[in-house]
Amino acid sequence: MILRPVAPADVERTPSWLSGFVLHRDGWRDQASRAVLAEEDGQLLGVAQAYAGRVHDSRLYLDVRVDPGRRRQGLGTRLVSGLTGLGPDSRPFRARASSGSPAHRFLEALGGVIVQTCPPMEVGVPAALAALGLAPLPDGVRTVPASAVAVADLDQAVVGQYRWQHDGWAPVAEGFERWLLQSAHEADLDASTCAVGPAGDVLALALAYPGDAPLPVLTVETTARRTADGEALVAACALRSLDALRASGIERLTFDGHVSDPHFAPVLSRLPATGDAIVIVDLP
């Protein structure tokens, strides 16, 4: 068996077990973007990639794929070791997996530690609307489409919300705003919702991404960690966005958030959510 960096010609190799995975050549973006493969007699057996994110760069994001017929033979571990041996970057790895899945058990075997959990978040829109009920707002607060808010104010709300949600476990990179807002600007602003206070400030924000696959995605939280009536604000934003998405024909979606989100997590617990919990794991 040969273990080597992924060459440009290798990116066209697409065995069925690699379906949906984008294979990159080694060093595709920068020195921290590394990719290795394992092959035997010309047959691709496994691949591993790691890269530094543009929004979060304190860890290298790791993805390992192995031919199902060659799993549980130590090949994944060898691929991870191969990545480590490619370059001088000493940042630890971070990976995602469904809780309790073979991928999660593999990460545990490598010494991985869970640093965050994303609970089951797939919901039927009609059922979620019924579960939320009226979601009354505090006095002087109103919900409006995000398209009704000035772009500069909306961008400030997006950045502030994202920064505090990831504080402590996934600190943002210098200059992360550019990359975060590039993604946020793809949201449907008519279906997205802002809770606006009496002074015109955005107190909570729901961003709707109807075009995401396999299901539309909705994110929602307050724009600051310490926000009075935060749960009520989040529920009201979610309610308006869910209603707007249902009016456009969307019957099912997934939220995106974490068990540590202080206002979103309690709202989610009121909804009939299904799906796998996702764990985010750091490797030593």
Short mmCIF file of C-alpha atoms in Angstrom, two decimals:
data_model
loop_
_atom_site.label_atom_id
_atom_site.label_comp_id
_atom_site.label_asym_id
_atom_site.label_seq_id
_atom_site.Cartn_x
_atom_site.Cartn_y
_atom_site.Cartn_z
CA MET A 1 0.00 0.00 0.00
CA ILE A 2 1.18 3.53 -0.85
CA LEU A 3 0.42 6.62 1.24
CA ARG A 4 1.18 9.90 -0.58
CA PRO A 5 0.00 13.51 -1.10
CA VAL A 6 -2.93 13.97 -3.44
CA ALA A 7 -1.71 15.04 -6.89
CA PRO A 8 -3.70 17.26 -9.30
CA ALA A 9 -4.60 14.25 -11.47
CA ASP A 10 -6.06 12.43 -8.45
CA VAL A 11 -8.95 14.87 -7.99
CA GLU A 12 -10.77 13.20 -10.90
CA ARG A 13 -10.85 9.85 -9.09
CA THR A 14 -14.44 9.28 -7.97
CA PRO A 15 -15.13 5.79 -6.59
CA SER A 16 -18.71 5.31 -5.43
CA TRP A 17 -17.75 5.40 -1.74
CA LEU A 18 -16.35 8.91 -2.25
CA SER A 19 -19.66 10.25 -3.62
CA GLY A 20 -20.41 13.79 -2.43
CA PHE A 21 -16.84 14.39 -1.25
CA VAL A 22 -14.77 17.06 -2.98
CA LEU A 23 -11.22 15.74 -3.26
CA HIS A 24 -8.57 18.47 -3.44
CA ARG A 25 -4.93 18.29 -4.43
CA ASP A 26 -2.42 18.72 -1.62
CA GLY A 27 -1.86 22.42 -0.87
CA TRP A 28 -4.93 23.48 -2.87
CA ARG A 29 -5.43 26.73 -0.94
CA ASP A 30 -2.32 27.40 1.14
CA GLN A 31 0.38 25.65 3.15
CA ALA A 32 -2.16 24.53 5.75
CA SER A 33 -4.39 22.85 3.14
CA ARG A 34 -3.14 19.28 3.08
CA ALA A 35 -4.46 16.14 1.42
CA VAL A 36 -3.22 12.55 1.39
CA LEU A 37 -4.47 9.32 -0.12
CA ALA A 38 -3.86 5.61 0.31
CA GLU A 39 -3.83 3.31 -2.71
CA GLU A 40 -2.97 -0.28 -3.48
CA ASP A 41 -2.38 -1.66 -6.97
CA GLY A 42 -3.81 1.57 -8.37
CA GLN A 43 -7.01 1.27 -6.33
CA LEU A 44 -7.96 4.22 -4.11
CA LEU A 45 -8.54 3.02 -0.54
CA GLY A 46 -8.84 6.19 1.51
CA VAL A 47 -8.31 9.95 1.62
CA ALA A 48 -7.80 12.55 4.32
CA GLN A 49 -7.87 16.34 4.09
CA ALA A 50 -7.25 19.16 6.53
CA TYR A 51 -7.47 22.92 6.12
CA ALA A 52 -7.68 26.13 8.10
CA GLY A 53 -11.05 27.86 7.91
CA ARG A 54 -11.41 31.48 6.91
CA VAL A 55 -13.91 32.25 9.68
CA HIS A 56 -12.23 30.06 12.31
CA ASP A 57 -8.50 29.35 11.97
CA SER A 58 -7.32 28.11 15.38
CA ARG A 59 -7.91 24.49 14.29
CA LEU A 60 -7.45 22.53 11.07
CA TYR A 61 -10.71 21.04 9.85
CA LEU A 62 -10.27 17.31 9.25
CA ASP A 63 -12.17 14.97 6.94
CA VAL A 64 -11.27 11.29 6.50
CA ARG A 65 -12.93 8.85 4.08
CA VAL A 66 -12.09 5.14 3.75
CA ASP A 67 -13.41 2.48 1.37
CA PRO A 68 -16.05 0.57 3.41
CA GLY A 69 -14.32 -2.69 2.57
CA ARG A 70 -11.09 -1.51 4.21
CA ARG A 71 -12.44 0.08 7.38
CA ARG A 72 -11.46 -0.98 10.92
CA GLN A 73 -7.98 -1.94 9.72
CA GLY A 74 -6.10 1.15 10.97
CA LEU A 75 -6.14 2.88 7.59
CA GLY A 76 -7.90 6.00 8.87
CA THR A 77 -5.33 6.40 11.62
CA ARG A 78 -2.51 6.04 9.11
CA LEU A 79 -4.09 8.71 6.89
CA VAL A 80 -4.32 11.16 9.79
CA SER A 81 -0.67 10.45 10.67
CA GLY A 82 0.18 11.04 7.02
CA LEU A 83 -1.44 14.48 7.16
CA THR A 84 0.52 15.35 10.29
CA GLY A 85 3.75 14.38 8.58
CA LEU A 86 3.18 16.59 5.53
CA GLY A 87 3.97 19.95 7.02
CA PRO A 88 5.10 22.03 9.98
CA ASP A 89 1.63 23.32 10.97
CA SER A 90 1.08 22.39 14.62
CA ARG A 91 -2.57 23.42 14.96
CA PRO A 92 -4.76 20.60 16.30
CA PHE A 93 -7.47 19.00 14.19
CA ARG A 94 -11.22 19.58 14.51
CA ALA A 95 -13.88 17.36 12.93
CA ARG A 96 -17.67 16.87 12.83
CA ALA A 97 -19.60 13.61 13.03
CA SER A 98 -23.05 12.26 13.84
CA SER A 99 -23.15 11.40 17.53
CA GLY A 100 -22.52 7.69 18.09
CA SER A 101 -21.67 7.03 14.44
CA PRO A 102 -18.65 5.03 13.23
CA ALA A 103 -16.99 8.36 12.37
CA HIS A 104 -17.56 9.58 15.93
CA ARG A 105 -16.12 6.35 17.38
CA PHE A 106 -13.10 6.73 15.09
CA LEU A 107 -12.48 10.25 16.40
CA GLU A 108 -12.83 9.00 19.98
CA ALA A 109 -10.26 6.30 19.26
CA LEU A 110 -7.85 9.04 18.17
CA GLY A 111 -8.31 10.77 21.53
CA GLY A 112 -10.90 13.28 20.32
CA VAL A 113 -12.87 15.37 22.82
CA ILE A 114 -16.33 16.82 22.16
CA VAL A 115 -16.26 20.63 22.33
CA GLN A 116 -19.75 21.33 21.01
CA THR A 117 -22.99 19.53 20.17
CA CYS A 118 -25.62 20.47 17.63
CA PRO A 119 -28.88 18.77 18.68
CA PRO A 120 -31.41 17.25 16.26
CA MET A 121 -32.89 20.24 14.40
CA GLU A 122 -34.98 19.00 11.46
CA VAL A 123 -38.61 20.13 11.72
CA GLY A 124 -41.80 20.12 9.74
CA VAL A 125 -42.74 23.77 9.25
CA PRO A 126 -46.49 23.43 10.04
CA ALA A 127 -45.74 21.47 13.23
CA ALA A 128 -43.10 24.00 14.30
CA LEU A 129 -45.51 26.89 13.75
CA ALA A 130 -48.14 25.15 15.85
CA ALA A 131 -45.65 24.45 18.64
CA LEU A 132 -44.48 28.06 18.80
CA GLY A 133 -47.99 29.49 19.03
CA LEU A 134 -48.26 33.26 19.20
CA ALA A 135 -44.74 34.04 20.51
CA PRO A 136 -45.60 37.48 21.97
CA LEU A 137 -42.98 40.21 21.93
CA PRO A 138 -41.83 42.55 24.71
CA ASP A 139 -43.30 46.07 24.66
CA GLY A 140 -41.87 48.28 21.95
CA VAL A 141 -40.28 45.42 19.99
CA ARG A 142 -41.43 44.41 16.52
CA THR A 143 -40.39 41.79 13.99
CA VAL A 144 -39.69 42.90 10.44
CA PRO A 145 -38.22 41.27 7.32
CA ALA A 146 -34.45 41.58 7.31
CA SER A 147 -34.84 43.30 3.93
CA ALA A 148 -36.42 46.24 5.80
CA VAL A 149 -33.26 46.87 7.84
CA ALA A 150 -30.36 48.99 6.58
CA VAL A 151 -27.57 46.81 5.18
CA ALA A 152 -24.95 48.24 7.56
CA ASP A 153 -27.16 47.56 10.59
CA LEU A 154 -27.94 44.05 9.38
CA ASP A 155 -24.26 43.26 8.78
CA GLN A 156 -23.38 44.51 12.26
CA ALA A 157 -26.09 42.27 13.74
CA VAL A 158 -24.83 39.22 11.81
CA VAL A 159 -21.23 39.75 12.94
CA GLY A 160 -22.15 40.41 16.56
CA GLN A 161 -24.44 37.40 16.76
CA TYR A 162 -21.90 35.02 15.25
CA ARG A 163 -19.00 36.27 17.35
CA TRP A 164 -20.60 35.73 20.75
CA GLN A 165 -22.21 32.39 19.80
CA HIS A 166 -18.74 30.95 19.10
CA ASP A 167 -16.87 32.70 21.89
CA GLY A 168 -14.88 30.32 24.07
CA TRP A 169 -15.01 27.20 21.90
CA ALA A 170 -14.48 28.47 18.34
CA PRO A 171 -12.88 31.94 18.37
CA VAL A 172 -13.18 33.82 15.10
CA ALA A 173 -10.21 34.58 12.87
CA GLU A 174 -8.88 38.04 12.18
CA GLY A 175 -10.84 39.47 9.25
CA PHE A 176 -13.55 36.82 9.56
CA GLU A 177 -16.26 39.37 8.82
CA ARG A 178 -15.61 39.33 5.08
CA TRP A 179 -16.14 35.58 4.78
CA LEU A 180 -19.04 35.42 7.21
CA LEU A 181 -20.94 38.20 5.46
CA GLN A 182 -20.26 36.67 2.06
CA SER A 183 -22.28 33.67 3.24
CA ALA A 184 -24.91 35.73 5.07
CA HIS A 185 -25.59 37.80 1.95
CA GLU A 186 -26.88 34.61 0.31
CA ALA A 187 -29.82 34.50 2.74
CA ASP A 188 -33.37 35.27 1.61
CA LEU A 189 -33.82 38.61 3.36
CA ASP A 190 -37.58 38.68 2.86
CA ALA A 191 -37.91 35.35 4.70
CA SER A 192 -35.25 36.34 7.25
CA THR A 193 -36.40 38.26 10.33
CA CYS A 194 -35.09 40.95 12.66
CA ALA A 195 -36.50 41.75 16.10
CA VAL A 196 -36.10 45.53 16.29
CA GLY A 197 -36.14 47.41 19.59
CA PRO A 198 -37.70 50.82 20.36
CA ALA A 199 -34.44 52.58 19.45
CA GLY A 200 -34.24 50.79 16.09
CA ASP A 201 -31.47 48.39 17.12
CA VAL A 202 -31.55 44.75 15.98
CA LEU A 203 -32.01 42.60 19.10
CA ALA A 204 -32.39 39.18 17.47
CA LEU A 205 -31.95 37.81 13.98
CA ALA A 206 -33.18 34.81 12.00
CA LEU A 207 -31.44 34.14 8.67
CA ALA A 208 -33.23 31.90 6.16
CA TYR A 209 -31.37 29.96 3.47
CA PRO A 210 -34.14 28.33 1.38
CA GLY A 211 -31.76 27.13 -1.34
CA ASP A 212 -29.49 25.06 0.91
CA ALA A 213 -29.39 21.31 0.35
CA PRO A 214 -30.64 18.83 1.30
CA LEU A 215 -33.03 21.02 3.30
CA PRO A 216 -33.49 24.78 3.73
CA VAL A 217 -31.65 26.14 6.78
CA LEU A 218 -32.75 28.65 9.42
CA THR A 219 -30.40 30.18 12.00
CA VAL A 220 -31.75 32.30 14.87
CA GLU A 221 -30.36 33.89 18.03
CA THR A 222 -30.07 37.23 19.77
CA THR A 223 -27.37 39.63 18.58
CA ALA A 224 -25.78 39.85 22.06
CA ARG A 225 -25.33 37.17 24.72
CA ARG A 226 -27.01 39.15 27.49
CA THR A 227 -30.33 40.19 26.01
CA ALA A 228 -33.48 40.74 28.04
CA ASP A 229 -36.38 38.48 26.97
CA GLY A 230 -33.99 36.70 24.60
CA GLU A 231 -36.04 33.51 24.36
CA ALA A 232 -39.17 35.47 23.45
CA LEU A 233 -37.25 37.43 20.79
CA VAL A 234 -35.84 34.24 19.26
CA ALA A 235 -39.24 32.53 19.25
CA ALA A 236 -40.86 35.53 17.54
CA CYS A 237 -38.15 35.73 14.86
CA ALA A 238 -38.39 32.00 14.22
CA LEU A 239 -42.18 32.21 14.00
CA ARG A 240 -42.18 34.97 11.40
CA SER A 241 -39.48 33.31 9.27
CA LEU A 242 -41.20 29.90 9.43
CA ASP A 243 -44.44 31.51 8.33
CA ALA A 244 -42.72 33.28 5.42
CA LEU A 245 -40.98 30.08 4.33
CA ARG A 246 -44.22 28.10 4.47
CA ALA A 247 -45.91 30.75 2.30
CA SER A 248 -43.20 30.10 -0.31
CA GLY A 249 -43.96 26.37 -0.31
CA ILE A 250 -41.34 25.08 2.13
CA GLU A 251 -42.73 22.33 4.36
CA ARG A 252 -39.57 21.04 6.04
CA LEU A 253 -36.26 22.58 7.11
CA THR A 254 -33.40 22.29 9.56
CA PHE A 255 -32.28 24.85 12.10
CA ASP A 256 -28.55 25.44 12.67
CA GLY A 257 -27.36 26.05 16.22
CA HIS A 258 -25.77 24.60 19.35
CA VAL A 259 -26.84 23.23 22.71
CA SER A 260 -24.92 26.13 24.27
CA ASP A 261 -27.02 28.82 22.56
CA PRO A 262 -28.85 30.25 25.60
CA HIS A 263 -31.96 31.53 23.83
CA PHE A 264 -32.19 29.30 20.76
CA ALA A 265 -31.75 25.95 22.55
CA PRO A 266 -34.81 26.43 24.83
CA VAL A 267 -36.93 27.43 21.82
CA LEU A 268 -35.75 24.40 19.86
CA SER A 269 -36.65 22.15 22.79
CA ARG A 270 -40.30 23.17 22.28
CA LEU A 271 -40.31 21.95 18.68
CA PRO A 272 -40.81 18.38 17.38
CA ALA A 273 -37.26 18.18 15.99
CA THR A 274 -35.78 15.00 14.52
CA GLY A 275 -32.47 13.91 12.96
CA ASP A 276 -29.00 13.13 14.26
CA ALA A 277 -27.15 15.12 16.87
CA ILE A 278 -23.83 16.38 15.48
CA VAL A 279 -20.74 16.52 17.65
CA ILE A 280 -17.75 18.77 17.02
CA VAL A 281 -14.59 17.05 18.17
CA ASP A 282 -11.08 18.35 18.81
CA LEU A 283 -8.11 16.02 18.41
CA PRO A 284 -4.96 16.44 20.48
#
